[in-house]
Coordinates of C-alpha atoms and ligand atoms in Angstrom, one line a residue:
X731 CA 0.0 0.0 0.0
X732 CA 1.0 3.7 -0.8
X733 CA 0.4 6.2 1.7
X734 CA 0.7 9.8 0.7
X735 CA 1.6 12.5 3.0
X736 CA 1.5 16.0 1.3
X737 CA 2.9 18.9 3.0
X738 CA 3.2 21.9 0.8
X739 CA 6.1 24.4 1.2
X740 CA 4.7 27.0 -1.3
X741 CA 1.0 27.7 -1.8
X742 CA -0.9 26.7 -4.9
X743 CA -1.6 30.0 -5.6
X744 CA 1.8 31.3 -5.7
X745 CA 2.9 28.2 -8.4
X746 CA 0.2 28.9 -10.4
X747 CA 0.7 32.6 -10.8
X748 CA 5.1 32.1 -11.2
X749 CA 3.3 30.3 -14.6
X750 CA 1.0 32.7 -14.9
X751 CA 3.5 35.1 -14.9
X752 CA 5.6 32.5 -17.4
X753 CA 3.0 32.0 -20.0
X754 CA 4.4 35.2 -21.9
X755 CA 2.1 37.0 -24.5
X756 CA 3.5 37.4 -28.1
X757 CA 1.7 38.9 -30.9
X758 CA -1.8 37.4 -28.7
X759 CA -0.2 33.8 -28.5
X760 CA 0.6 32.1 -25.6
X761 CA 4.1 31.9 -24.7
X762 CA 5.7 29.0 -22.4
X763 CA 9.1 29.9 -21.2
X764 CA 11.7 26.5 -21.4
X765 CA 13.4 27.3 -18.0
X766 CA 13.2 25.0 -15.5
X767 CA 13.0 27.3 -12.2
X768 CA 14.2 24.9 -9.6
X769 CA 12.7 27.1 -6.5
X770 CA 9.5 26.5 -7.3
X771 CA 8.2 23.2 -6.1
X772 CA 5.8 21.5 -3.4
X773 CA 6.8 19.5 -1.0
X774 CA 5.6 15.8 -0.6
X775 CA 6.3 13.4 1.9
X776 CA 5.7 9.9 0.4
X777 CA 6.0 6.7 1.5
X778 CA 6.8 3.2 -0.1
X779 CA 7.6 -0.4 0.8
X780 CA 7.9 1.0 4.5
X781 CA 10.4 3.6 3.6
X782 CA 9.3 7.5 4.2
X783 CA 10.9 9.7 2.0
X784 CA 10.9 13.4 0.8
X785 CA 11.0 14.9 -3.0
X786 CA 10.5 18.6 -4.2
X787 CA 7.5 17.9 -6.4
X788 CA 7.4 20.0 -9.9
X789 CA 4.2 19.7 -11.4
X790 CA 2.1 20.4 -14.7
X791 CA 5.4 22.2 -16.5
X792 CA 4.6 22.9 -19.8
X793 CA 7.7 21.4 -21.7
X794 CA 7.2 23.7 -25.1
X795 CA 7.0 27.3 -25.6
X796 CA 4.3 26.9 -28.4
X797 CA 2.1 24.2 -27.2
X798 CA -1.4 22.9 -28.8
X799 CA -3.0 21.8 -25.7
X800 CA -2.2 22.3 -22.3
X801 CA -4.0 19.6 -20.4
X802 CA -1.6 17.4 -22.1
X803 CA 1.6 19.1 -23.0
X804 CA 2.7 19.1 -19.7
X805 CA 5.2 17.3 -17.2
X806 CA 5.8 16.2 -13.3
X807 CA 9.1 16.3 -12.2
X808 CA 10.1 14.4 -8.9
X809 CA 13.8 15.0 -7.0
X810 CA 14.5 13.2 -4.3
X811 CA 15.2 15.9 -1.0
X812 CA 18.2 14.0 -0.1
X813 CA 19.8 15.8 -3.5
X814 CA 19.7 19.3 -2.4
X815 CA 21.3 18.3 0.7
X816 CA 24.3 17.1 -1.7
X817 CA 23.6 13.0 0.1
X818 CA 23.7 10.1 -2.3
X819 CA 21.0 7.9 -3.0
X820 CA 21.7 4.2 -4.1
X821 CA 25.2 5.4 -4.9
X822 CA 23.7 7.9 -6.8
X823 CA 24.2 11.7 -6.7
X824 CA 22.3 14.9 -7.6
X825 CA 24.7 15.1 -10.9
X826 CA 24.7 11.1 -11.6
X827 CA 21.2 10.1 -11.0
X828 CA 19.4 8.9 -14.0
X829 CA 15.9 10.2 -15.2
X830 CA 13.1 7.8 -15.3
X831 CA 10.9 9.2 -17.9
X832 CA 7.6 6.9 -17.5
X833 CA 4.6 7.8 -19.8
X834 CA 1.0 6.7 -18.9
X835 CA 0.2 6.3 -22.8
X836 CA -2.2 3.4 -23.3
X837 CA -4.7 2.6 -26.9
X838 CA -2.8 5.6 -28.2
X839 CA -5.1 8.0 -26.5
X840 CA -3.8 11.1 -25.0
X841 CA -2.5 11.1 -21.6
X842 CA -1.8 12.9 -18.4
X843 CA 2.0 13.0 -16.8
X844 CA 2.2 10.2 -14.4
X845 CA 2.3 11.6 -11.1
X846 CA 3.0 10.4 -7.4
X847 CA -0.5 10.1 -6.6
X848 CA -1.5 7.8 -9.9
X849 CA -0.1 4.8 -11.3
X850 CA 1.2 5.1 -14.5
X851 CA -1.7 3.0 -16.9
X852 CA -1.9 1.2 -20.4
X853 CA -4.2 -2.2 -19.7
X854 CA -2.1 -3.5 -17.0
X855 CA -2.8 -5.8 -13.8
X856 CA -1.1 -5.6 -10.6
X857 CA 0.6 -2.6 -11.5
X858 CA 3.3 -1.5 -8.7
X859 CA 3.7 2.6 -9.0
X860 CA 6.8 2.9 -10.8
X861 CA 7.4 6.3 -10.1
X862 CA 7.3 5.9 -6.8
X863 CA 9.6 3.0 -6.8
X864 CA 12.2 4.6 -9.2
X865 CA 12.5 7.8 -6.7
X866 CA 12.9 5.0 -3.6
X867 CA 16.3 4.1 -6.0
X868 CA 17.4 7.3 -6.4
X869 CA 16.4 8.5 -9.8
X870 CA 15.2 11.5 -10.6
X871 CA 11.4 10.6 -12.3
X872 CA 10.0 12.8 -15.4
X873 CA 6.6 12.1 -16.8
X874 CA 5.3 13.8 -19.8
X875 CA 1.5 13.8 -20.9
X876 CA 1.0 13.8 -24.4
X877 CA -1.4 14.2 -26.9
X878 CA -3.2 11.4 -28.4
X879 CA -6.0 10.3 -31.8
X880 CA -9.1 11.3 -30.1
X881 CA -7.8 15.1 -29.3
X882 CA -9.9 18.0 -30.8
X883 CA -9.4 22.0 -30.6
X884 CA -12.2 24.3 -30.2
X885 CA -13.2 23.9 -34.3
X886 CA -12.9 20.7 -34.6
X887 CA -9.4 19.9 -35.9
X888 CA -8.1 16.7 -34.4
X889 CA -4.6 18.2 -32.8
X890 CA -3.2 14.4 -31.3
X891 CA -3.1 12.2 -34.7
X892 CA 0.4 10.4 -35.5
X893 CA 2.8 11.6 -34.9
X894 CA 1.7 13.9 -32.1
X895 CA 1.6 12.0 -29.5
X896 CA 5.7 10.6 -29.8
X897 CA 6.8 14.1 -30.8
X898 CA 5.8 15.5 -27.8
X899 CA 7.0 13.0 -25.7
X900 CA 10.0 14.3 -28.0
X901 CA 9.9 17.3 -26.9
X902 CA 9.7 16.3 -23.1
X903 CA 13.1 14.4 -23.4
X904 CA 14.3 18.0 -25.0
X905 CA 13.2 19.8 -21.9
X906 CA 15.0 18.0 -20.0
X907 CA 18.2 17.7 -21.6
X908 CA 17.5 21.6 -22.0
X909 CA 17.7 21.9 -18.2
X910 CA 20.5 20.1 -17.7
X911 CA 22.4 22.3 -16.0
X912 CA 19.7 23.4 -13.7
X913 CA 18.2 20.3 -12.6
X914 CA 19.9 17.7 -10.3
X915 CA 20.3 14.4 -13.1
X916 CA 21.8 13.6 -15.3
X917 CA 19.8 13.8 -18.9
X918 CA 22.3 12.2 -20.7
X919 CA 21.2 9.0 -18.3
X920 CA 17.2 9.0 -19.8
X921 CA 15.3 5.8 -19.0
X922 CA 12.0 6.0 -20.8
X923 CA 9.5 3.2 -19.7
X924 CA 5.7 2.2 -21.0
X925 CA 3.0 -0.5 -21.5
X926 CA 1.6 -1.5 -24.7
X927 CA 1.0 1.8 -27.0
X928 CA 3.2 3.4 -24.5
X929 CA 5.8 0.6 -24.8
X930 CA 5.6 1.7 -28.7
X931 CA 6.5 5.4 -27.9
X932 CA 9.1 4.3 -25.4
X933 CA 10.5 2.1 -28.3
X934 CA 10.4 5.1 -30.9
X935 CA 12.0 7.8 -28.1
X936 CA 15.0 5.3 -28.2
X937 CA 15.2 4.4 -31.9
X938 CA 14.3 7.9 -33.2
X939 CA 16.9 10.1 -31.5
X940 CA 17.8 13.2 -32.9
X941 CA 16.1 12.1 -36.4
X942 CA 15.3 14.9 -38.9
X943 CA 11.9 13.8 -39.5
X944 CA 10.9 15.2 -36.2
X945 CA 12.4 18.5 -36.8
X946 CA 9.5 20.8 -38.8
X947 CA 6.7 19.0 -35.7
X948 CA 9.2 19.5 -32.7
X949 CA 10.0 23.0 -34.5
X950 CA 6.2 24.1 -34.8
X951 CA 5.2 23.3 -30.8
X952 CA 8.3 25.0 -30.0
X953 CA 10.2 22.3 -28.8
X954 CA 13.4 23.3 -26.9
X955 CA 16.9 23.5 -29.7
X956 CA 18.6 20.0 -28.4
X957 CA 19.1 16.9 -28.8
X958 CA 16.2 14.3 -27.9
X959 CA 18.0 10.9 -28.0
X960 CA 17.9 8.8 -24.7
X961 CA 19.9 6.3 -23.0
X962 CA 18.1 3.3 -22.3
X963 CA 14.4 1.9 -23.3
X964 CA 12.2 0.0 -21.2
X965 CA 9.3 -1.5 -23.3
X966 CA 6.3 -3.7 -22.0
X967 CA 4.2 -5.3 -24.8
X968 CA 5.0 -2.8 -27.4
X969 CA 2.1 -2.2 -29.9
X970 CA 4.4 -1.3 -32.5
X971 CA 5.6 -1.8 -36.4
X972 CA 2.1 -0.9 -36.8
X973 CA 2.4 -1.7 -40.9
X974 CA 3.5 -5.2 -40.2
X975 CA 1.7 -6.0 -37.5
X976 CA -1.7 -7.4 -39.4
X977 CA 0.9 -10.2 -40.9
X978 CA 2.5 -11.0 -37.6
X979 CA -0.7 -11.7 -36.0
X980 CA -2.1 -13.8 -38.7
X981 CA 0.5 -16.0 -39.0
X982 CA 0.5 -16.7 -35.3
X983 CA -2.9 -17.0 -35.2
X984 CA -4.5 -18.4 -38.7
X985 CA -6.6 -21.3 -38.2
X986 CA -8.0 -20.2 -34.6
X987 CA -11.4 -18.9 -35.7
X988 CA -12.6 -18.2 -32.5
X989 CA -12.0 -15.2 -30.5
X990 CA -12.7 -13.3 -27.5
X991 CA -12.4 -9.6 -27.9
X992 CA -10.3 -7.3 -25.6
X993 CA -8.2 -4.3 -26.0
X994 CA -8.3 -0.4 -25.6
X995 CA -12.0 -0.7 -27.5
X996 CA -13.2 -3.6 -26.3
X997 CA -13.4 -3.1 -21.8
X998 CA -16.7 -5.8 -21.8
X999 CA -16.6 -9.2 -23.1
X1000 CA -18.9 -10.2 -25.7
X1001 CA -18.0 -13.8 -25.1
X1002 CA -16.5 -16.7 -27.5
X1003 CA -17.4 -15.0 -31.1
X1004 CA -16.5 -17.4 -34.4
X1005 CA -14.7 -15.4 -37.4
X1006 CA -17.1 -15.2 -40.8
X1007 CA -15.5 -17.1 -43.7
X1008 CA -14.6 -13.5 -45.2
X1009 CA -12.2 -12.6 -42.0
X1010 CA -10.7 -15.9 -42.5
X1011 CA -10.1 -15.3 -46.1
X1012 CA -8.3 -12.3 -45.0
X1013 CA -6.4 -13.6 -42.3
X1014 CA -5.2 -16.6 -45.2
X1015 CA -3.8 -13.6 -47.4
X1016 CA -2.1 -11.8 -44.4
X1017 CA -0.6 -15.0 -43.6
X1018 CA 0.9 -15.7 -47.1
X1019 CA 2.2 -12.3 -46.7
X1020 CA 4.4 -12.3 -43.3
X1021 CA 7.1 -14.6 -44.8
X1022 CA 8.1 -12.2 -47.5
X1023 CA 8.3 -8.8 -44.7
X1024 CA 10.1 -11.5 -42.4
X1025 CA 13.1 -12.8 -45.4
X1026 CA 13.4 -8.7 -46.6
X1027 CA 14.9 -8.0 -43.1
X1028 CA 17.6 -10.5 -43.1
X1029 CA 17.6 -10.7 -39.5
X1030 CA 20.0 -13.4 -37.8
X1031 CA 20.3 -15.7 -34.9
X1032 CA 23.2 -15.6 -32.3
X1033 CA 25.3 -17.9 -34.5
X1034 CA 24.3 -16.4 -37.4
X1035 CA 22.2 -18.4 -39.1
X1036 CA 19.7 -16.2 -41.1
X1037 CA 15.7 -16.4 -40.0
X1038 CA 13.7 -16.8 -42.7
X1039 CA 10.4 -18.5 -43.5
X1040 CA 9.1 -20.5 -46.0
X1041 CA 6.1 -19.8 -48.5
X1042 CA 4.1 -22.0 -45.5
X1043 CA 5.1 -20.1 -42.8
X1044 CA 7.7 -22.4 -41.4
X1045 CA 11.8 -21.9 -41.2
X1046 CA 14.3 -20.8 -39.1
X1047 CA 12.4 -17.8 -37.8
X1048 CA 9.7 -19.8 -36.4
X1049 CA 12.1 -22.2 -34.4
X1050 CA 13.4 -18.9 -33.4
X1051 CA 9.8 -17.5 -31.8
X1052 CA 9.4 -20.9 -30.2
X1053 CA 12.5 -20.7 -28.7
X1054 CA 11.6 -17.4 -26.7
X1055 CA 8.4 -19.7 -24.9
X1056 CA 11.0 -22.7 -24.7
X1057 CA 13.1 -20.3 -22.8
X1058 CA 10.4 -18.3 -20.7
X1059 CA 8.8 -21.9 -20.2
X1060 CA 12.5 -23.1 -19.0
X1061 CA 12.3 -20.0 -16.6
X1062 CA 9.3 -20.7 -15.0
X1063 CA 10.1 -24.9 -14.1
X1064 CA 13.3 -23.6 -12.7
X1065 CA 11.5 -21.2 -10.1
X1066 CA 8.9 -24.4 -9.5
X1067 CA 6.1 -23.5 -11.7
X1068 CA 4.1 -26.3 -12.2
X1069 CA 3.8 -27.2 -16.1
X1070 CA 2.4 -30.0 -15.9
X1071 CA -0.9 -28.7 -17.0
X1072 CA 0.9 -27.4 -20.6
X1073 CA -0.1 -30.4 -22.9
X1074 CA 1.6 -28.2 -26.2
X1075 CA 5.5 -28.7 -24.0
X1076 CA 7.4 -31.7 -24.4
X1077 CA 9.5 -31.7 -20.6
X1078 CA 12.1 -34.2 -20.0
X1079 CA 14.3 -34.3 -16.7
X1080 CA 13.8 -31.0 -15.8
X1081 CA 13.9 -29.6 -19.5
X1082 CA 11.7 -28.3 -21.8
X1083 CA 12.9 -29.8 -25.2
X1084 CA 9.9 -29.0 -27.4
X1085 CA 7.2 -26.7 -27.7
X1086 CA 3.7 -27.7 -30.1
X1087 CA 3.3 -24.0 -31.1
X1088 CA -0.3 -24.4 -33.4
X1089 CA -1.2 -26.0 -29.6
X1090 CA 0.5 -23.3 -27.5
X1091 CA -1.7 -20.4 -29.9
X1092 CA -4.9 -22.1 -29.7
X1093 CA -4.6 -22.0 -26.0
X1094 CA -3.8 -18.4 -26.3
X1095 CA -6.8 -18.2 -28.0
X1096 CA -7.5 -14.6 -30.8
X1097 CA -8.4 -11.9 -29.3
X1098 CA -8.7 -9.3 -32.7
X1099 CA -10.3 -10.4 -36.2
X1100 CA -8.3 -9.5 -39.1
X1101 CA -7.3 -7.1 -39.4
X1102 CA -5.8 -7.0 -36.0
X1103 CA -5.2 -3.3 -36.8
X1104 CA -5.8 -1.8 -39.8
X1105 CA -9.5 -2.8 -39.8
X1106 CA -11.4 -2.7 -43.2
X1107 CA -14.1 -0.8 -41.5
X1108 CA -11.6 2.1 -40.1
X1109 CA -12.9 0.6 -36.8
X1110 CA -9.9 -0.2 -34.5
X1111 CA -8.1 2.6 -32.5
X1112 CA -5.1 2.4 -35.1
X1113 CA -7.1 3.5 -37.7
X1114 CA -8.0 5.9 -35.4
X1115 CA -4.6 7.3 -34.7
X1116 CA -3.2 7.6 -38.3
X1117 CA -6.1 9.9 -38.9
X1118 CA -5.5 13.6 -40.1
X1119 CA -6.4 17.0 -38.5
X1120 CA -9.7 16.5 -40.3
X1121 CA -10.0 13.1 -41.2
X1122 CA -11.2 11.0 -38.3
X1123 CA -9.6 7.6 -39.6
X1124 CA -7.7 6.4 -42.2
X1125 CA -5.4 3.4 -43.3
X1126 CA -2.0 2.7 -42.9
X1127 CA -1.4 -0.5 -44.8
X1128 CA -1.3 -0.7 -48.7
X1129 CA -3.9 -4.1 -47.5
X1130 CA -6.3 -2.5 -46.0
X1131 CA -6.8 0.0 -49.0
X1132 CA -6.9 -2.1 -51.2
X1133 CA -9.9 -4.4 -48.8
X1134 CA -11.5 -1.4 -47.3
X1135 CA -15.1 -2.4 -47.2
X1136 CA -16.2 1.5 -46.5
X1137 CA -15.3 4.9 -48.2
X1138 CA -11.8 5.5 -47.2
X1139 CA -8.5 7.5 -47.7
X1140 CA -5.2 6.8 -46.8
X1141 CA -2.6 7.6 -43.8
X1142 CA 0.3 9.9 -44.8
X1143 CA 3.5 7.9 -45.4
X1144 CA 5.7 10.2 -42.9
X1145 CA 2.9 9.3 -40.7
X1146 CA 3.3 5.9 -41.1
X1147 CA 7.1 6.2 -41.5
X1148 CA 7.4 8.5 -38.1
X1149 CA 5.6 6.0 -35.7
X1150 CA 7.5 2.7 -36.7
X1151 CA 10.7 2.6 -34.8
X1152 CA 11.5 0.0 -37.7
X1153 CA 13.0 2.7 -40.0
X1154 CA 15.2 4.3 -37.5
X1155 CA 17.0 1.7 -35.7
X1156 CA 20.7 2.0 -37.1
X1157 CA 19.7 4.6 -39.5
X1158 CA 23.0 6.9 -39.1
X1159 CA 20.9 10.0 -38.9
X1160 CA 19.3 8.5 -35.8
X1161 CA 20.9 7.9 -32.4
X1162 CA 19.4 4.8 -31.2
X1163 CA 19.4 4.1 -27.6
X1164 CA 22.2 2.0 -26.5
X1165 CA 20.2 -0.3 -24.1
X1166 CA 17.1 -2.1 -24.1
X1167 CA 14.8 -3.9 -22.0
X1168 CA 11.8 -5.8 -23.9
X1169 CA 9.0 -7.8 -22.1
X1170 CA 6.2 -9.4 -24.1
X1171 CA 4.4 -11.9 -21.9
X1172 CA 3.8 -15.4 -23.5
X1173 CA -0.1 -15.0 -22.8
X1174 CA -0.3 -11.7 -24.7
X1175 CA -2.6 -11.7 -27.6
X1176 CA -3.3 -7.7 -28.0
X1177 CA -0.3 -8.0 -31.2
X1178 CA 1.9 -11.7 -32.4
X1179 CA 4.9 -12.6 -30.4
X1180 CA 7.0 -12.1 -33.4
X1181 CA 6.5 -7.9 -32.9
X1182 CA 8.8 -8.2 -29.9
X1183 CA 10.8 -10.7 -31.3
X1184 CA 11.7 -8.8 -34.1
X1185 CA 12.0 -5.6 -32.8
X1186 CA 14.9 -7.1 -30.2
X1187 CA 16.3 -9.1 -33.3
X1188 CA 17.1 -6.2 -35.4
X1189 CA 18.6 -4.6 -32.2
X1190 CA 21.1 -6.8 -31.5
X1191 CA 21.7 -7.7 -34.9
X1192 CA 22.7 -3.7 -34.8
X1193 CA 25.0 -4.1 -31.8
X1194 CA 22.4 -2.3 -29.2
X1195 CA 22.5 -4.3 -25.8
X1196 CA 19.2 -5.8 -25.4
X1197 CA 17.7 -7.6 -22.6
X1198 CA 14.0 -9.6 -24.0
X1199 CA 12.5 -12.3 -22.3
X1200 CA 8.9 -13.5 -22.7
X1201 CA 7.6 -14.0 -19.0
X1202 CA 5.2 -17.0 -18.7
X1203 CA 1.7 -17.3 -18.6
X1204 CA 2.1 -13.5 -18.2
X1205 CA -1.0 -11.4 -20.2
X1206 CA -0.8 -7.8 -21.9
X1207 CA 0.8 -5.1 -18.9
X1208 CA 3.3 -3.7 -17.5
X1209 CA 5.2 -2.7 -14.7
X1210 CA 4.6 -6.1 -12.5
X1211 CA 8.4 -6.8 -12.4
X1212 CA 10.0 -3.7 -10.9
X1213 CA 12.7 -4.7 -8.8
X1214 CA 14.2 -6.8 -12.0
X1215 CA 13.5 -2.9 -14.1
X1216 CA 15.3 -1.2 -11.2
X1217 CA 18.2 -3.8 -10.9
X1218 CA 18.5 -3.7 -14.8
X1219 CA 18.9 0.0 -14.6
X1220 CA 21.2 -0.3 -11.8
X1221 CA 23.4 -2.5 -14.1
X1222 CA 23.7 0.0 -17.1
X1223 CA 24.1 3.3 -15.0
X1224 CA 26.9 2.4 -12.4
Ligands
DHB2725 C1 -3.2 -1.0 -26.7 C2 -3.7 -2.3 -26.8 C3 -4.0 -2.7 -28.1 O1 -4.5 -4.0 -28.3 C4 -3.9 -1.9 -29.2 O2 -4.3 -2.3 -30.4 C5 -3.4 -0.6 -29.0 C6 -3.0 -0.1 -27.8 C7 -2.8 -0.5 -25.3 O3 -3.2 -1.2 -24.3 O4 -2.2 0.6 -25.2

């Protein structure tokens, strides 16, 4: 349990007209000053896992001079007390301590800064508070909001379509590395951390760093002149390679015709529902086309040997998937978990030699129809997001224009391009994040194993230092295995 204890140093009132005072006029538009005044804070006493502890608490900062929407563009900032006093925390100090820059992102909606009073969100279970956690270890904790695909101004115009919500989490990381100098920290020690669609904007902040792309967006909402690339990206059941992702989830799941919705749209469940023999027409032709996006990356194992598959959907990048649930399987008998009840594993003396993966996926059981994202009928919150200021939604994929079953247009392809950390991982005009820490649990069926799988693949292939496992039995959330977070980030910081 978290108890809270507020006291406050410096009335409301008094914060609230410093930004008054802040938000500048020029030529009748709001102005947002990038400084980071370090004097103006509340005090909060919080307490967590038994331990009472103090931070200077800086809240609702708007992190660009030009923003579009306030409730959003905005950022907490936490600093441990102990800091000002010039003491170390966890062997950390006020100029060493790394920044753990948690977002609350979840169906790419917009969302509100994490706080110390809410749990950061994005369709998790038994979610510990991370921020709270990361500021018992000593970091310093930054949460951005940012805007998301439902987001409208006064007229009308969506404002939060792709890319918004990743280029203001962009321009977050710029405030920060702005500040610098002003802030205890170290910003060139950025840990970003998310769930689901914010596991896919924690992957693009560490793929996409510096990228030109980003430029003429960050540019327009006034982002501060930096650099934006981070350190180290933590990612829970990343929604992401949004373009590939109908493929991936066919060819895990063609031939289960059942499913039980769930999701970002989908809160109630409707039950067992059957596919219609179009959507399993559909999921055959997305299934014939996986193996082709799959050989045109030219990924490798560790020894090598190059993953491919086979017109069938069977090679040397299947064995590869199944030997992520062999392993996370092999995880769980160590620590005593009964598997006994896993007809699809083959266990002998102590070892799990073979996995029955058409078994282990109909266990899973479907949880989208095919299209898992780009749905024909523009109905999915993908669709959703790669709308346009005045277009609600759109497609992304050349597949679902050419099977839209209503009247549709298309995504733009910078769009597209922009939210796929794909096409930026080892791009030279990119500074991809040196570390990495994936989690996709083998009971997640909100996007195919393969997405994380891949996305880790091409890392390492890269060089990056990447750290993936597939916990067992373990459904679509985040943030339910902190201390192993916190002792991974103890590893790459010291
Ligand atoms: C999320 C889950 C999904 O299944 C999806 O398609 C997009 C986002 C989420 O939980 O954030």
């Amino acid at each position: 349990m978290n108890i809270y204890c507020m006291r406050f140093s410096i009335s409301k009132t008094l914060i609230l007209m410093s930004f008054t005072i802040l938000a500048l006029s020029t030529y009748g538009q709001k102005y947002y000053n990038l400084e980071f005044d370090a004097k103006i804070y509340d005090s909060q006493t919080l307490s967590f896992e038994g331990k009472s502890f103090s931070v200077r608490a800086y809240e609702n900062i708007v992190y660009v001079s030009n923003p579009v929407d306030t409730t959003y563009q905005k950022m907490n900032i936490y600093i441990p007390e102990e800091y000002f006093a010039g003491k170390k925390i966890n062997g950390y100090s006020a100029q060493s301590a790394p920044i753990f820059f948690p977002n609350k992102v979840g169906g790419y909606m917009p969302a509100k800064p994490a706080s110390t009073k809410n749990n950061p969100t994005g369709g998790g279970d038994q979610r510990q508070n991370a921020v709270l956690f990361a500021l018992s270890k000593g970091c310093i904790v930054a949460s951005a909001g940012a805007r998301g695909r439902t987001l409208k101004d006064e007229s009308g115009i969506y404002t939060g379509k792709a890319p918004a919500g990743i280029v203001d989490l962009k321009a977050a990381i710029r405030y920060l590395r702005y500040n610098d100098k002003n802030m205890p920290g170290d910003a060139s020690k950025i840990i970003s951390n998310g769930t689901s669609a914010g596991g896919a904007m924690s992957t693009l902040l560490g793929a996409t760093g510096n990228h030109a792309d980003f430029e003429p967006f960050l540019k327009a909402i006034g982002a501060a002149n930096t650099m934006d690339d981070i350190f180290a990206v933590s990612a829970y059941c990343p929604i992401t390679n949004l373009d590939n992702a109908d493929m991936a989830y066919e060819w895990q799941f063609f031939g289960v015709n059942t499913y039980r919705k769930g999701g970002p749209m989908q809160s109630i469940s409707q039950g067992t529902l059957e596919l219609s023999s179009e959507q399993i027409a559909v999921s055959k032709k997305l299934k014939e086309l996986f193996p082709a996006y799959v050989n045109s990356l030219k990924l490798e194992d560790k020894k090598g040997t190059i993953l491919t598959l086979d017109n069938n959907g069977n090679g040397t990048f299947k064995e590869w998937i199944k030997s992520y649930v062999v392993a996370s399987a092999q995880k769980a008998l160590d620590a005593d978990v009964d598997l006994s009840s896993f007809v699809f594993l083959t266990v002998t003396n102590g070892k799990v030699i073979q996995i029955d993966f058409d078994a282990y996926v109909k266990y899973m059981q479907r949880q989208k129809t095919p299209p898992a994202f780009d749905a024909l009928d523009l109905s999915g919150p993908e669709t959703n997001l790669f709308g346009s200021a005045t277009k609600n939604n759109q497609h992304f994929t050349q597949f679902g224009a050419a099977h839209s079953t209503t009247e549709a247009t298309s995504a733009d392809a910078l769009a597209v391009k922009m939210m796929n950390p794909m096409n930026y991982i080892g791009d030279i005009n990119s500074k991809t994040s040196k570390y990495w820490r994936i989690r996709h649990g083998t009971k997640d069926k909100d996007t195919g194993l393969a997405i994380s799988v891949i996305l880790a693949t091409l890392l390492e292939n890269k060089g990056f230092d990447v750290n993936v496992e597939l916990p067992w039995e373990r459904p679509h959330s985040g943030d339910y295995d902190l201390h192993e977070l916190f002792a991974w980030i103890d590893l790459i910081c010291k």
